[in-house]
XYZ file of N, CA and C in Angstrom:
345
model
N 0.801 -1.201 0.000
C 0.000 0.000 0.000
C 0.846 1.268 0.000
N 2.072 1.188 1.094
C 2.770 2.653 0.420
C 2.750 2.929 -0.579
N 3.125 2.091 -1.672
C 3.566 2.295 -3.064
C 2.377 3.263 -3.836
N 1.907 2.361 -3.320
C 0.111 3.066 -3.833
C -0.408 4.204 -3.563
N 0.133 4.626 -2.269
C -0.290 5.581 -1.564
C 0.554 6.758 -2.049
N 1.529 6.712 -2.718
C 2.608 7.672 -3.411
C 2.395 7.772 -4.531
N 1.559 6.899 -5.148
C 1.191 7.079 -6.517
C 0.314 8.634 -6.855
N 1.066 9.066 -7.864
C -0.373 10.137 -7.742
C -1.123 9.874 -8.952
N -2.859 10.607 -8.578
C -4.009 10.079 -8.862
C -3.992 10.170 -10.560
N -3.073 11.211 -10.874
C -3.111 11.459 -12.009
C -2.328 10.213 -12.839
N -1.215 9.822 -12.338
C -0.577 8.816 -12.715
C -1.004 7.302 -12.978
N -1.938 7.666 -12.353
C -2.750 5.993 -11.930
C -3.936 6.226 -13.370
N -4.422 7.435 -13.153
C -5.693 7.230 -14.079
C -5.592 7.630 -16.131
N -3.909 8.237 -15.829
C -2.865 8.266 -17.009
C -2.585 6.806 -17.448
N -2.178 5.886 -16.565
C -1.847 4.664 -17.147
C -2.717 3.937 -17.823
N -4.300 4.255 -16.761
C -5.340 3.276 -16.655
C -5.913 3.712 -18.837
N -6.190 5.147 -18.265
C -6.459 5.394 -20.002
C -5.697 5.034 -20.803
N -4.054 5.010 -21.022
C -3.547 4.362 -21.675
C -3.914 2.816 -22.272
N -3.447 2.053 -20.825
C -3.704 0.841 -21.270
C -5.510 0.418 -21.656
N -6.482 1.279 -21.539
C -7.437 0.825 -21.828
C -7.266 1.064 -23.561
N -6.593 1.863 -23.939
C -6.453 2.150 -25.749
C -5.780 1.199 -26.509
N -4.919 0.044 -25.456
C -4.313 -0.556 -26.254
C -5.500 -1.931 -26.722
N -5.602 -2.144 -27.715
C -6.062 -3.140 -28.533
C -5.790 -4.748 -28.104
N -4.225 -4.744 -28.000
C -3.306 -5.718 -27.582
C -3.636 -6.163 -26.059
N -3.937 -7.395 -25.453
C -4.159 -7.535 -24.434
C -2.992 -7.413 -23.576
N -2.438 -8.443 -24.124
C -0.319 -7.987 -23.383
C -0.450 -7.203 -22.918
N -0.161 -5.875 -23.719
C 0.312 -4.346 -23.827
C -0.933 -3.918 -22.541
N -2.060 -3.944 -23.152
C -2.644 -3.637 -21.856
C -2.158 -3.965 -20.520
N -2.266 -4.817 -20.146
C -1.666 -5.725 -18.643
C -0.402 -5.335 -18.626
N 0.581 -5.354 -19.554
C 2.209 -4.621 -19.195
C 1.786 -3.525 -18.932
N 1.219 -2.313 -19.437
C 1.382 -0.880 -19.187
C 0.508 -0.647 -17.711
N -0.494 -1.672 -17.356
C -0.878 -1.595 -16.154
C 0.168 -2.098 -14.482
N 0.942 -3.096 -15.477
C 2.154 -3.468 -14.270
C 2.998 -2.411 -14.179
N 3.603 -1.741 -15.084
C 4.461 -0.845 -14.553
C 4.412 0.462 -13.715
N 2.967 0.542 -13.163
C 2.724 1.219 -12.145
C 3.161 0.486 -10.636
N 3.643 1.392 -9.519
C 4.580 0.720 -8.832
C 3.250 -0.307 -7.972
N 3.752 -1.045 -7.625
C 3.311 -2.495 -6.701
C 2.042 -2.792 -7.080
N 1.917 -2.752 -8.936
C 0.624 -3.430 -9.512
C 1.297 -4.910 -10.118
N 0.554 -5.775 -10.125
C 1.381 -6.816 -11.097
C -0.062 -7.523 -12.167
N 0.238 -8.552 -12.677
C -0.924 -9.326 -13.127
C -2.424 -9.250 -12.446
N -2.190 -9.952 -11.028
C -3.302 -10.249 -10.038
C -3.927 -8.814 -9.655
N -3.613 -7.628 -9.380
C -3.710 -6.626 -9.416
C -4.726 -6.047 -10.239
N -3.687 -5.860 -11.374
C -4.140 -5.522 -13.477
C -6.215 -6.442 -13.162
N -5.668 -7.217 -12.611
C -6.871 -8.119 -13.323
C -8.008 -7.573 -12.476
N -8.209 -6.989 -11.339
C -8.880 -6.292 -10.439
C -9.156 -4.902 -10.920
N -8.412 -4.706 -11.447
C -8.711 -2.905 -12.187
C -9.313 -3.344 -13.073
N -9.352 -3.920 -14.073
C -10.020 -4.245 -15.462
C -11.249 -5.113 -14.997
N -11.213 -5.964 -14.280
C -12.350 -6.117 -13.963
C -13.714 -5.172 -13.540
N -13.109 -4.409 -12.910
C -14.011 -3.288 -12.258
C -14.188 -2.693 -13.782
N -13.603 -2.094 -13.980
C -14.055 -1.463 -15.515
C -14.481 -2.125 -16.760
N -14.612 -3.941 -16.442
C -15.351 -3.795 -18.013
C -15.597 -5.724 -17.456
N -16.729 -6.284 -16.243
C -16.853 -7.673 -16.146
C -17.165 -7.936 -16.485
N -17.639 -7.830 -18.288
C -18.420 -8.788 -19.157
C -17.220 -9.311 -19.965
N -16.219 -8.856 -19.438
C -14.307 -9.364 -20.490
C -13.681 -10.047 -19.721
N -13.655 -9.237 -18.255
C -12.841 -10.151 -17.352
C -12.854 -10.270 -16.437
N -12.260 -11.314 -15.748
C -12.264 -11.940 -14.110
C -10.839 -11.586 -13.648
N -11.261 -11.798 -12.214
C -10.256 -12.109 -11.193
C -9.136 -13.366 -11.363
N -8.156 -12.951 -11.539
C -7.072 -14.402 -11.442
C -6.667 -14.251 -10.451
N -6.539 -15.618 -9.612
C -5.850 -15.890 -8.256
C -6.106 -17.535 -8.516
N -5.577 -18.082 -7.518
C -5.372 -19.656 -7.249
C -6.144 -20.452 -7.706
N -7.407 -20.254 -7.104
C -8.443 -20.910 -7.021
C -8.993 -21.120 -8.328
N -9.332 -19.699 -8.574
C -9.813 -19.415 -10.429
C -8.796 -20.458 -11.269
N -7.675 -20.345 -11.769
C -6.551 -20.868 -12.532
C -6.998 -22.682 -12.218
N -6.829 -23.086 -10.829
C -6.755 -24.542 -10.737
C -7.841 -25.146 -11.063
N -8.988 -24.110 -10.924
C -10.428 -24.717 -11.247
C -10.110 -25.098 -13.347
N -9.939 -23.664 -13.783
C -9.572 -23.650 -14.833
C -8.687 -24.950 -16.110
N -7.173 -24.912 -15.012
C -6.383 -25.853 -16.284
C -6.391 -26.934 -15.217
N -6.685 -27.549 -14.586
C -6.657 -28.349 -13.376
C -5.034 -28.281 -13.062
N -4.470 -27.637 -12.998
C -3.029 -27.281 -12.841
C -2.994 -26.705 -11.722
N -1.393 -27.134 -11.273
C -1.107 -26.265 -9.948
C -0.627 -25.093 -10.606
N -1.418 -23.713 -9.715
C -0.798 -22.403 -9.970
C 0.489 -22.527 -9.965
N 1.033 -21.345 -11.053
C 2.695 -20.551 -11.232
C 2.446 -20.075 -10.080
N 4.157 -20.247 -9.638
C 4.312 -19.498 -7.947
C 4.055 -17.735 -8.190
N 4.135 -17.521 -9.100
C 3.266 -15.717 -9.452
C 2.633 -15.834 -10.761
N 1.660 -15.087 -11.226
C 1.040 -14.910 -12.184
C 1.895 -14.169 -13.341
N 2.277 -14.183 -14.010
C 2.687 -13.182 -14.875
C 1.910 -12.717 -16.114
N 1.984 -11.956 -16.805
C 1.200 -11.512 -17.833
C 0.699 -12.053 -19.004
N 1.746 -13.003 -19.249
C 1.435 -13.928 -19.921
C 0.465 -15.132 -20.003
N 0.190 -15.421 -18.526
C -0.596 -16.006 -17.456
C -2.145 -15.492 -17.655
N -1.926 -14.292 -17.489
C -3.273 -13.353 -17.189
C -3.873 -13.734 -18.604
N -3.014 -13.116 -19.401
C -3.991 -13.426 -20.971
C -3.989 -14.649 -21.441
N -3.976 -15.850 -20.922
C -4.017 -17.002 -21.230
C -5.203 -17.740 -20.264
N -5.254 -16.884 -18.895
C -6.258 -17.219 -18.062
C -7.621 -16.910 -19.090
N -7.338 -15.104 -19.742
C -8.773 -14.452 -20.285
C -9.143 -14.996 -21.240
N -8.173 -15.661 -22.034
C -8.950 -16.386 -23.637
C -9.756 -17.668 -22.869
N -9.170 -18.672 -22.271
C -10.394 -19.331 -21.414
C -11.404 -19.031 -21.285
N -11.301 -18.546 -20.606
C -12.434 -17.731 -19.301
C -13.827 -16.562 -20.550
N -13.240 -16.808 -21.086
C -13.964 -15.987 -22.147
C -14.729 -17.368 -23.476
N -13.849 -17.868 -23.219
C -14.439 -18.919 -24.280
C -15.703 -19.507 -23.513
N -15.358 -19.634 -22.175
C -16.246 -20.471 -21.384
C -17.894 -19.348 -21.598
N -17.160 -18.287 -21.197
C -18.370 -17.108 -20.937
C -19.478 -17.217 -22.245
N -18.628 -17.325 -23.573
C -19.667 -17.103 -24.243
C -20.169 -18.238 -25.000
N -19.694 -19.282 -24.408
C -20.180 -20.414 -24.652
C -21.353 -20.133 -23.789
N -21.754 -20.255 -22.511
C -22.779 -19.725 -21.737
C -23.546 -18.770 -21.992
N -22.849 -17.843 -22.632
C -23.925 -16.255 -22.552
C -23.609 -15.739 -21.340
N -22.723 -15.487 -20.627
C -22.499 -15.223 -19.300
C -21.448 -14.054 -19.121
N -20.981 -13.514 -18.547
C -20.038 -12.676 -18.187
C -18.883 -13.204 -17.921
N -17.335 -12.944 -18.220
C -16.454 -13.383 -17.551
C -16.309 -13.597 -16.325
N -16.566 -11.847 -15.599
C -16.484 -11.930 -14.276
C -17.445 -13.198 -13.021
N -18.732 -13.348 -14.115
C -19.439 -14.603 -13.518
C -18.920 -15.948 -13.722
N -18.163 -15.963 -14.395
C -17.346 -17.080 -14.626
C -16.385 -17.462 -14.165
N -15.523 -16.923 -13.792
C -14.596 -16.746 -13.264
C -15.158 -16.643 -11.402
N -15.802 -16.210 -10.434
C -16.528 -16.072 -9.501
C -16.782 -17.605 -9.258
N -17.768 -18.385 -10.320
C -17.916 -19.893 -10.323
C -17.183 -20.535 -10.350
N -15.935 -20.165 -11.062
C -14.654 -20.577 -10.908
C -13.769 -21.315 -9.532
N -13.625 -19.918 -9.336
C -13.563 -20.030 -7.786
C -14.513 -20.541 -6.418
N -15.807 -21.121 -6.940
C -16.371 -20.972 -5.605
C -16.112 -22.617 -5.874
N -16.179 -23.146 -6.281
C -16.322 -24.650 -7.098
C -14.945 -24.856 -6.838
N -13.440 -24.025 -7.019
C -12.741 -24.784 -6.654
C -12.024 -24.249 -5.109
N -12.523 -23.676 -4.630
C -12.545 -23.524 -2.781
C -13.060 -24.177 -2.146
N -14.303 -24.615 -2.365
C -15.366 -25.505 -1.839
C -13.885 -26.953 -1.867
N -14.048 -27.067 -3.080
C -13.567 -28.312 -3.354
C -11.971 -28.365 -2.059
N -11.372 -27.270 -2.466
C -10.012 -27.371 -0.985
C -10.199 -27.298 0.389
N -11.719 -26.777 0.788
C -11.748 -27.013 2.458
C -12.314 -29.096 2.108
N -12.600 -29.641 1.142
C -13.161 -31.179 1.682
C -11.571 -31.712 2.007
């Protein structure tokens, strides 16, 4: 949170417009990491808030439900946009939202780690 807390507002909402122009998903998610102590898992919380019919939350749970794989010990960007082409395929196979997808994601595979 320091990091964050030094950020100024202008800087944050400079990046955010940026990377919302880029086309490129990468590029998006890189230009959102290089704000200080944002990374992937982060990126994916900002963009979510601004647009959950594209995307979800990545964290543990989401990913293992996903590739039945054990999570990368960090997410990296590469990660993130490999989580969203999923997670998106799934969505509109459904008619559903990412962010609802991703949510089911996770509840299905938490449930499943407290048995």
């Amino acid at each position: 949170m320091p990091f964050v807390e030094r950020t100024k507002g202008s800087e944050i909402e400079q990046a955010f417009c940026e990377a919302i122009g880029f086309n490129d998903e990468l590029a998006r998610i890189k230009r959102l990491d290089r704000l200080p102590a944002i990374g992937p898992a982060m990126s994916s919380v900002i963009l979510t808030f601004h647009d959950p019919k594209n995307y979800g939350v990545i964290d543990l749970h989401a990913w293992r439900e996903l590739f039945r794989t054990k999570e990368p010990s960090s997410f990296t960007p590469e990660h993130f946009v490999r989580f969203l082409s999923e997670l998106r395929k799934i969505a509109e196979r459904h008619r559903m939202r990412a962010r609802d997808v991703e949510k089911a994601l996770f509840q299905r595979n938490y449930v499943e780690s407290l048995e």
